[in-house]
XYZ file of C-alpha atoms in Angstrom:
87
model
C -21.009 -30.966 13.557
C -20.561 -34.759 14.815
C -20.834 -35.712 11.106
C -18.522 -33.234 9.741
C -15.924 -34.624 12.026
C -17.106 -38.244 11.140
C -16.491 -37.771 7.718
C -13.123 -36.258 8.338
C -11.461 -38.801 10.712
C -12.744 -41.493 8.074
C -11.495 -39.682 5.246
C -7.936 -39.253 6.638
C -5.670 -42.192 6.161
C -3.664 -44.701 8.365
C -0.534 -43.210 7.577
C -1.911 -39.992 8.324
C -3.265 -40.907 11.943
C -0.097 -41.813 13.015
C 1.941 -39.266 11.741
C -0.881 -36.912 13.349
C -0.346 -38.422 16.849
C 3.064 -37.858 16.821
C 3.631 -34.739 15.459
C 0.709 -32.887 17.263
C -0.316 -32.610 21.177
C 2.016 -32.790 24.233
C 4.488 -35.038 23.194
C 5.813 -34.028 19.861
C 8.638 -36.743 18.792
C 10.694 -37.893 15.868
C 10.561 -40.959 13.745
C 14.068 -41.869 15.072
C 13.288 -41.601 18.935
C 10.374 -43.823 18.475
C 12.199 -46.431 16.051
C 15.228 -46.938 18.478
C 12.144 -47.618 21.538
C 10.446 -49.783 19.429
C 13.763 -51.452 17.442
C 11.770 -51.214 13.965
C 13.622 -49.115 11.272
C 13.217 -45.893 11.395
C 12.349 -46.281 7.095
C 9.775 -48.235 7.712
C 8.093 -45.887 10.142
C 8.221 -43.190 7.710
C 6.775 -45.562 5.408
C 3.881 -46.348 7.308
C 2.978 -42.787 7.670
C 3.587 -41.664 3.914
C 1.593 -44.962 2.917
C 4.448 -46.245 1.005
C 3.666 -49.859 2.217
C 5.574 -51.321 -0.589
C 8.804 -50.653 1.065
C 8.045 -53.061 4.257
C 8.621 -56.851 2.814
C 5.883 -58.654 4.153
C 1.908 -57.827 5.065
C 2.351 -59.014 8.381
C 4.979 -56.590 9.149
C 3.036 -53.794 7.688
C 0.213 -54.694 10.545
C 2.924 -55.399 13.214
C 4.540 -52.523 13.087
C 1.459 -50.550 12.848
C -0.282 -52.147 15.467
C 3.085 -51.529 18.046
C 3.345 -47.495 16.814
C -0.354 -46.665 17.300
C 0.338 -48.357 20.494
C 3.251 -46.276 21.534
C 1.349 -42.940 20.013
C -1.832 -43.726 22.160
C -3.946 -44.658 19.547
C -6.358 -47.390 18.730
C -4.439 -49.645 17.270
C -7.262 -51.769 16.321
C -8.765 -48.489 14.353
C -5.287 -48.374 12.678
C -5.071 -51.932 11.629
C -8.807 -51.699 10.414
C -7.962 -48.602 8.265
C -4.288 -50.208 7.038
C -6.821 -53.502 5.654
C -9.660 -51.026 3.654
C -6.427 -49.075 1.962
């Protein structure tokens, strides 16, 4: 069963971790809540979890803001910024 769940959490995709850890659990919250706490748009939030990376201007950014949401959703952000690079 520890494999099964292996292959799953690799399988699923930056975009969707994030928009996992805040849409599921205790503390439920909207894209706009968490862009106005961490003063990134709330279009390029969206855009990280819908892996439309595109639509952020610069690389760095993408990892920035990545790395400061899976902070503020309790995740890894290490994990995250590991997954954003193999995608």
């Amino acid at each position: 069963m520890n494999e099964e769940t292996t292959i799953q959490t690799n399988e699923i995709t930056a975009g969707e971790m994030l928009r996992n850890a805040r849409t599921t659990g205790r503390r439920k919250r909207e894209v706009a809540t968490i862009a106005k706490l961490l003063c990134i748009r709330e279009d390029f939030l969206t855009a990280l979890e819908e892996g439309n990376y595109h639509v952020i201007p610069e690389t760095v950014y993408i990892l920035g803001f990545a790395r400061s949401y899976a902070v503020e959703l309790g995740l890894n952000p290490d994990e995250v910024i590991a997954k954003l690079k193999r995608e």
